[in-house]
Amino acid sequence: MKLVAPLANINDYEELVDAGADEFFCGFIPFDLLEQHNAFAPINRREFLIDDCNIGNFCALKILSKKIEQYKIPVKMTFNSLYYTWSDYPKLINLITVLIDLGFDTFIMADPALILYIK
């Protein structure tokens, strides 16, 4: 059996690994991107913007990437809103590219159009 845990705060990574987590899923909301594009909804189904349920900056992702290298327990990034607007797709592609450059290579997606757009 594989234990998959949500990760809302990078400071919880080691404790959850020690508790037996085999992998994680993680919501990411770049708050500067939300502000820049006047977005009001997250890019995943972890809808709370203020509560501690999404990682909100690239510095935290860089730190998390180093932890993944050290502990070898993967984190899957969520892009699992049911749909996005057509204008969101180029922004999401840019964000996914940055995430890949940081070492994140597995994504959870629910929007078939986004998957086709990426392909």
Short mmCIF file of N, CA and C in Angstrom, two decimals:
data_model
loop_
_atom_site.label_atom_id
_atom_site.label_comp_id
_atom_site.label_asym_id
_atom_site.label_seq_id
_atom_site.Cartn_x
_atom_site.Cartn_y
_atom_site.Cartn_z
N MET A 1 0.84 -1.17 0.00
CA MET A 1 0.00 0.00 0.00
C MET A 1 0.89 1.24 0.00
N LYS A 2 0.50 2.25 -0.76
CA LYS A 2 1.25 3.49 -0.85
C LYS A 2 0.48 4.57 -0.11
N LEU A 3 1.18 5.32 0.72
CA LEU A 3 0.58 6.41 1.48
C LEU A 3 0.88 7.73 0.76
N VAL A 4 -0.17 8.35 0.20
CA VAL A 4 -0.06 9.62 -0.50
C VAL A 4 -0.65 10.70 0.39
N ALA A 5 0.14 11.73 0.68
CA ALA A 5 -0.28 12.76 1.63
C ALA A 5 -0.33 14.13 0.97
N PRO A 6 -1.30 14.96 1.36
CA PRO A 6 -1.29 16.34 0.87
C PRO A 6 -0.19 17.12 1.57
N LEU A 7 0.42 18.03 0.85
CA LEU A 7 1.46 18.85 1.43
C LEU A 7 1.05 20.31 1.27
N ALA A 8 0.84 20.98 2.39
CA ALA A 8 0.40 22.37 2.36
C ALA A 8 1.51 23.33 2.78
N ASN A 9 2.47 22.80 3.52
CA ASN A 9 3.53 23.63 4.04
C ASN A 9 4.83 22.85 3.91
N ILE A 10 5.84 23.45 3.31
CA ILE A 10 7.08 22.71 3.08
C ILE A 10 7.75 22.30 4.38
N ASN A 11 7.45 22.99 5.46
CA ASN A 11 8.04 22.64 6.76
C ASN A 11 7.52 21.31 7.30
N ASP A 12 6.42 20.81 6.74
CA ASP A 12 5.85 19.54 7.17
C ASP A 12 6.43 18.34 6.43
N TYR A 13 7.22 18.59 5.39
CA TYR A 13 7.70 17.52 4.52
C TYR A 13 8.44 16.45 5.31
N GLU A 14 9.45 16.83 6.09
CA GLU A 14 10.26 15.84 6.80
C GLU A 14 9.43 15.05 7.81
N GLU A 15 8.56 15.73 8.53
CA GLU A 15 7.73 15.03 9.53
C GLU A 15 6.82 14.01 8.87
N LEU A 16 6.25 14.38 7.73
CA LEU A 16 5.36 13.44 7.02
C LEU A 16 6.16 12.28 6.42
N VAL A 17 7.37 12.55 5.96
CA VAL A 17 8.24 11.46 5.47
C VAL A 17 8.54 10.51 6.62
N ASP A 18 8.89 11.07 7.78
CA ASP A 18 9.19 10.24 8.95
C ASP A 18 7.97 9.44 9.41
N ALA A 19 6.77 9.99 9.15
CA ALA A 19 5.54 9.30 9.53
C ALA A 19 5.15 8.22 8.53
N GLY A 20 5.87 8.14 7.39
CA GLY A 20 5.62 7.05 6.46
C GLY A 20 5.04 7.45 5.11
N ALA A 21 4.96 8.74 4.80
CA ALA A 21 4.44 9.14 3.50
C ALA A 21 5.34 8.63 2.39
N ASP A 22 4.73 8.04 1.35
CA ASP A 22 5.46 7.51 0.21
C ASP A 22 5.54 8.51 -0.94
N GLU A 23 4.60 9.43 -0.98
CA GLU A 23 4.59 10.51 -1.96
C GLU A 23 3.60 11.57 -1.51
N PHE A 24 3.68 12.73 -2.17
CA PHE A 24 2.83 13.87 -1.80
C PHE A 24 2.16 14.44 -3.03
N PHE A 25 1.07 15.17 -2.79
CA PHE A 25 0.54 16.06 -3.81
C PHE A 25 0.49 17.45 -3.20
N CYS A 26 0.64 18.44 -4.05
CA CYS A 26 0.85 19.78 -3.54
C CYS A 26 0.15 20.79 -4.43
N GLY A 27 -0.58 21.70 -3.84
CA GLY A 27 -1.14 22.83 -4.57
C GLY A 27 -0.15 23.98 -4.56
N PHE A 28 -0.09 24.68 -5.66
CA PHE A 28 0.80 25.83 -5.76
C PHE A 28 0.02 27.00 -6.33
N ILE A 29 0.03 28.10 -5.62
CA ILE A 29 -0.59 29.32 -6.10
C ILE A 29 0.46 30.42 -6.02
N PRO A 30 1.01 30.81 -7.15
CA PRO A 30 1.96 31.92 -7.12
C PRO A 30 1.18 33.22 -6.91
N PHE A 31 1.20 33.73 -5.69
CA PHE A 31 0.38 34.88 -5.36
C PHE A 31 0.69 36.09 -6.24
N ASP A 32 1.94 36.25 -6.64
CA ASP A 32 2.25 37.37 -7.52
C ASP A 32 1.57 37.21 -8.88
N LEU A 33 1.44 35.97 -9.36
CA LEU A 33 0.76 35.71 -10.61
C LEU A 33 -0.73 36.00 -10.48
N LEU A 34 -1.32 35.61 -9.37
CA LEU A 34 -2.73 35.91 -9.13
C LEU A 34 -2.97 37.41 -9.15
N GLU A 35 -2.11 38.13 -8.47
CA GLU A 35 -2.23 39.57 -8.39
C GLU A 35 -2.03 40.22 -9.75
N GLN A 36 -1.02 39.77 -10.45
CA GLN A 36 -0.68 40.35 -11.74
C GLN A 36 -1.81 40.19 -12.76
N HIS A 37 -2.52 39.09 -12.72
CA HIS A 37 -3.55 38.81 -13.71
C HIS A 37 -4.96 38.96 -13.15
N ASN A 38 -5.08 39.55 -11.98
CA ASN A 38 -6.37 39.77 -11.34
C ASN A 38 -7.19 38.49 -11.23
N ALA A 39 -6.52 37.40 -10.97
CA ALA A 39 -7.20 36.11 -10.83
C ALA A 39 -7.85 36.04 -9.45
N PHE A 40 -8.94 35.35 -9.37
CA PHE A 40 -9.64 35.22 -8.09
C PHE A 40 -9.78 33.78 -7.66
N ALA A 41 -9.32 32.86 -8.46
CA ALA A 41 -9.45 31.44 -8.12
C ALA A 41 -8.10 30.75 -8.30
N PRO A 42 -7.82 29.76 -7.48
CA PRO A 42 -6.56 29.04 -7.63
C PRO A 42 -6.55 28.17 -8.88
N ILE A 43 -5.37 27.67 -9.22
CA ILE A 43 -5.22 26.85 -10.42
C ILE A 43 -5.38 25.37 -10.12
N ASN A 44 -5.83 25.07 -8.91
CA ASN A 44 -6.05 23.68 -8.52
C ASN A 44 -7.35 23.62 -7.72
N ARG A 45 -7.67 22.49 -7.20
CA ARG A 45 -8.93 22.36 -6.47
C ARG A 45 -8.72 22.49 -4.97
N ARG A 46 -7.65 23.13 -4.58
CA ARG A 46 -7.40 23.47 -3.18
C ARG A 46 -7.74 24.96 -3.07
N GLU A 47 -9.05 25.24 -2.98
CA GLU A 47 -9.58 26.56 -3.25
C GLU A 47 -9.29 27.64 -2.22
N PHE A 48 -8.72 27.32 -1.12
CA PHE A 48 -8.52 28.33 -0.09
C PHE A 48 -7.26 29.13 -0.40
N LEU A 49 -7.44 30.40 -0.70
CA LEU A 49 -6.30 31.24 -1.05
C LEU A 49 -5.55 31.72 0.19
N ILE A 50 -6.25 31.93 1.28
CA ILE A 50 -5.65 32.52 2.47
C ILE A 50 -5.17 31.44 3.43
N ASP A 51 -5.92 30.39 3.57
CA ASP A 51 -5.57 29.33 4.51
C ASP A 51 -4.28 28.63 4.07
N ASP A 52 -3.71 27.89 4.97
CA ASP A 52 -2.44 27.21 4.72
C ASP A 52 -2.69 25.88 4.02
N CYS A 53 -3.02 25.95 2.72
CA CYS A 53 -3.24 24.69 1.99
C CYS A 53 -2.57 24.69 0.63
N ASN A 54 -1.87 25.74 0.29
CA ASN A 54 -1.13 25.82 -0.96
C ASN A 54 0.21 26.49 -0.70
N ILE A 55 1.18 26.12 -1.49
CA ILE A 55 2.46 26.82 -1.45
C ILE A 55 2.32 28.06 -2.32
N GLY A 56 2.83 29.19 -1.86
CA GLY A 56 2.54 30.44 -2.52
C GLY A 56 3.71 31.19 -3.13
N ASN A 57 4.90 30.61 -3.11
CA ASN A 57 6.01 31.34 -3.74
C ASN A 57 7.07 30.39 -4.25
N PHE A 58 7.86 30.89 -5.19
CA PHE A 58 8.87 30.06 -5.84
C PHE A 58 10.03 29.73 -4.91
N CYS A 59 10.33 30.60 -3.96
CA CYS A 59 11.42 30.30 -3.00
C CYS A 59 11.10 29.03 -2.22
N ALA A 60 9.85 28.91 -1.79
CA ALA A 60 9.45 27.71 -1.06
C ALA A 60 9.57 26.47 -1.94
N LEU A 61 9.24 26.60 -3.22
CA LEU A 61 9.37 25.46 -4.13
C LEU A 61 10.83 25.06 -4.33
N LYS A 62 11.73 26.04 -4.36
CA LYS A 62 13.15 25.72 -4.48
C LYS A 62 13.63 24.93 -3.26
N ILE A 63 13.19 25.35 -2.09
CA ILE A 63 13.55 24.63 -0.86
C ILE A 63 12.96 23.23 -0.88
N LEU A 64 11.69 23.12 -1.29
CA LEU A 64 11.04 21.81 -1.37
C LEU A 64 11.76 20.91 -2.36
N SER A 65 12.21 21.44 -3.46
CA SER A 65 12.94 20.66 -4.45
C SER A 65 14.21 20.06 -3.85
N LYS A 66 14.90 20.81 -3.02
CA LYS A 66 16.11 20.31 -2.35
C LYS A 66 15.76 19.19 -1.37
N LYS A 67 14.63 19.34 -0.68
CA LYS A 67 14.20 18.29 0.25
C LYS A 67 13.86 17.01 -0.50
N ILE A 68 13.25 17.15 -1.66
CA ILE A 68 12.91 15.97 -2.47
C ILE A 68 14.19 15.26 -2.91
N GLU A 69 15.19 16.03 -3.32
CA GLU A 69 16.48 15.44 -3.70
C GLU A 69 17.08 14.66 -2.53
N GLN A 70 16.98 15.22 -1.34
CA GLN A 70 17.59 14.59 -0.16
C GLN A 70 16.84 13.33 0.27
N TYR A 71 15.52 13.40 0.35
CA TYR A 71 14.73 12.29 0.90
C TYR A 71 14.20 11.32 -0.16
N LYS A 72 14.21 11.74 -1.40
CA LYS A 72 13.77 10.88 -2.52
C LYS A 72 12.29 10.51 -2.43
N ILE A 73 11.48 11.37 -1.82
CA ILE A 73 10.02 11.16 -1.75
C ILE A 73 9.38 12.21 -2.65
N PRO A 74 8.73 11.78 -3.75
CA PRO A 74 8.26 12.74 -4.76
C PRO A 74 7.04 13.56 -4.32
N VAL A 75 6.92 14.71 -5.00
CA VAL A 75 5.77 15.60 -4.82
C VAL A 75 5.17 15.85 -6.19
N LYS A 76 3.89 15.56 -6.31
CA LYS A 76 3.15 15.81 -7.56
C LYS A 76 2.43 17.15 -7.43
N MET A 77 2.55 17.98 -8.46
CA MET A 77 1.93 19.30 -8.44
C MET A 77 0.52 19.22 -9.04
N THR A 78 -0.42 19.88 -8.39
CA THR A 78 -1.81 19.81 -8.84
C THR A 78 -2.17 21.00 -9.74
N PHE A 79 -2.70 20.67 -10.88
CA PHE A 79 -3.33 21.61 -11.81
C PHE A 79 -4.67 20.98 -12.16
N ASN A 80 -5.46 20.72 -11.14
CA ASN A 80 -6.64 19.90 -11.35
C ASN A 80 -7.96 20.64 -11.22
N SER A 81 -7.99 21.92 -11.60
CA SER A 81 -9.28 22.57 -11.76
C SER A 81 -10.01 21.86 -12.89
N LEU A 82 -11.31 21.88 -12.84
CA LEU A 82 -12.08 21.17 -13.86
C LEU A 82 -11.95 21.81 -15.24
N TYR A 83 -11.69 23.11 -15.27
CA TYR A 83 -11.49 23.80 -16.54
C TYR A 83 -10.72 25.09 -16.29
N TYR A 84 -10.14 25.63 -17.35
CA TYR A 84 -9.45 26.91 -17.33
C TYR A 84 -9.96 27.70 -18.52
N THR A 85 -9.76 29.00 -18.50
CA THR A 85 -10.11 29.81 -19.66
C THR A 85 -9.00 29.68 -20.70
N TRP A 86 -9.34 29.97 -21.93
CA TRP A 86 -8.37 29.85 -23.01
C TRP A 86 -7.13 30.71 -22.74
N SER A 87 -7.33 31.87 -22.14
CA SER A 87 -6.20 32.77 -21.87
C SER A 87 -5.30 32.24 -20.74
N ASP A 88 -5.79 31.29 -19.96
CA ASP A 88 -4.99 30.71 -18.87
C ASP A 88 -3.93 29.74 -19.38
N TYR A 89 -4.18 29.09 -20.51
CA TYR A 89 -3.29 28.02 -20.95
C TYR A 89 -1.84 28.45 -21.17
N PRO A 90 -1.57 29.56 -21.86
CA PRO A 90 -0.15 29.96 -22.00
C PRO A 90 0.52 30.24 -20.65
N LYS A 91 -0.21 30.84 -19.72
CA LYS A 91 0.34 31.11 -18.38
C LYS A 91 0.64 29.81 -17.66
N LEU A 92 -0.26 28.84 -17.79
CA LEU A 92 -0.05 27.55 -17.14
C LEU A 92 1.14 26.81 -17.74
N ILE A 93 1.30 26.89 -19.06
CA ILE A 93 2.44 26.26 -19.71
C ILE A 93 3.74 26.88 -19.18
N ASN A 94 3.77 28.20 -19.06
CA ASN A 94 4.96 28.86 -18.52
C ASN A 94 5.24 28.40 -17.10
N LEU A 95 4.20 28.31 -16.30
CA LEU A 95 4.35 27.88 -14.91
C LEU A 95 4.83 26.43 -14.84
N ILE A 96 4.26 25.57 -15.64
CA ILE A 96 4.67 24.16 -15.66
C ILE A 96 6.14 24.05 -16.09
N THR A 97 6.54 24.85 -17.05
CA THR A 97 7.94 24.85 -17.50
C THR A 97 8.88 25.24 -16.36
N VAL A 98 8.51 26.26 -15.60
CA VAL A 98 9.31 26.67 -14.44
C VAL A 98 9.38 25.55 -13.42
N LEU A 99 8.24 24.91 -13.17
CA LEU A 99 8.21 23.80 -12.20
C LEU A 99 9.10 22.65 -12.65
N ILE A 100 9.07 22.34 -13.92
CA ILE A 100 9.94 21.29 -14.45
C ILE A 100 11.41 21.67 -14.26
N ASP A 101 11.73 22.93 -14.52
CA ASP A 101 13.11 23.40 -14.31
C ASP A 101 13.53 23.29 -12.85
N LEU A 102 12.57 23.39 -11.93
CA LEU A 102 12.87 23.26 -10.50
C LEU A 102 12.96 21.79 -10.06
N GLY A 103 12.59 20.86 -10.96
CA GLY A 103 12.70 19.45 -10.64
C GLY A 103 11.38 18.73 -10.42
N PHE A 104 10.27 19.43 -10.56
CA PHE A 104 8.96 18.78 -10.43
C PHE A 104 8.56 18.26 -11.81
N ASP A 105 8.29 16.96 -11.89
CA ASP A 105 8.04 16.39 -13.21
C ASP A 105 6.74 15.60 -13.31
N THR A 106 5.95 15.60 -12.26
CA THR A 106 4.68 14.88 -12.29
C THR A 106 3.58 15.83 -11.86
N PHE A 107 2.48 15.83 -12.63
CA PHE A 107 1.40 16.77 -12.41
C PHE A 107 0.07 16.04 -12.38
N ILE A 108 -0.83 16.51 -11.56
CA ILE A 108 -2.19 15.99 -11.49
C ILE A 108 -3.07 17.00 -12.20
N MET A 109 -3.76 16.56 -13.26
CA MET A 109 -4.59 17.46 -14.06
C MET A 109 -5.96 16.85 -14.28
N ALA A 110 -6.98 17.71 -14.28
CA ALA A 110 -8.34 17.23 -14.49
C ALA A 110 -8.96 17.78 -15.77
N ASP A 111 -8.40 18.85 -16.31
CA ASP A 111 -8.96 19.49 -17.50
C ASP A 111 -8.40 18.82 -18.76
N PRO A 112 -9.23 18.05 -19.48
CA PRO A 112 -8.74 17.39 -20.69
C PRO A 112 -8.21 18.38 -21.73
N ALA A 113 -8.79 19.57 -21.79
CA ALA A 113 -8.32 20.57 -22.76
C ALA A 113 -6.91 21.01 -22.43
N LEU A 114 -6.57 21.15 -21.15
CA LEU A 114 -5.21 21.51 -20.78
C LEU A 114 -4.23 20.42 -21.18
N ILE A 115 -4.62 19.18 -20.95
CA ILE A 115 -3.76 18.05 -21.33
C ILE A 115 -3.53 18.05 -22.84
N LEU A 116 -4.58 18.29 -23.62
CA LEU A 116 -4.42 18.34 -25.08
C LEU A 116 -3.58 19.55 -25.49
N TYR A 117 -3.77 20.67 -24.81
CA TYR A 117 -3.00 21.87 -25.12
C TYR A 117 -1.51 21.62 -24.88
N ILE A 118 -1.19 20.94 -23.80
CA ILE A 118 0.21 20.62 -23.49
C ILE A 118 0.79 19.68 -24.54
N LYS A 119 -0.02 18.69 -24.92
CA LYS A 119 0.45 17.69 -25.88
C LYS A 119 0.76 18.33 -27.21
#
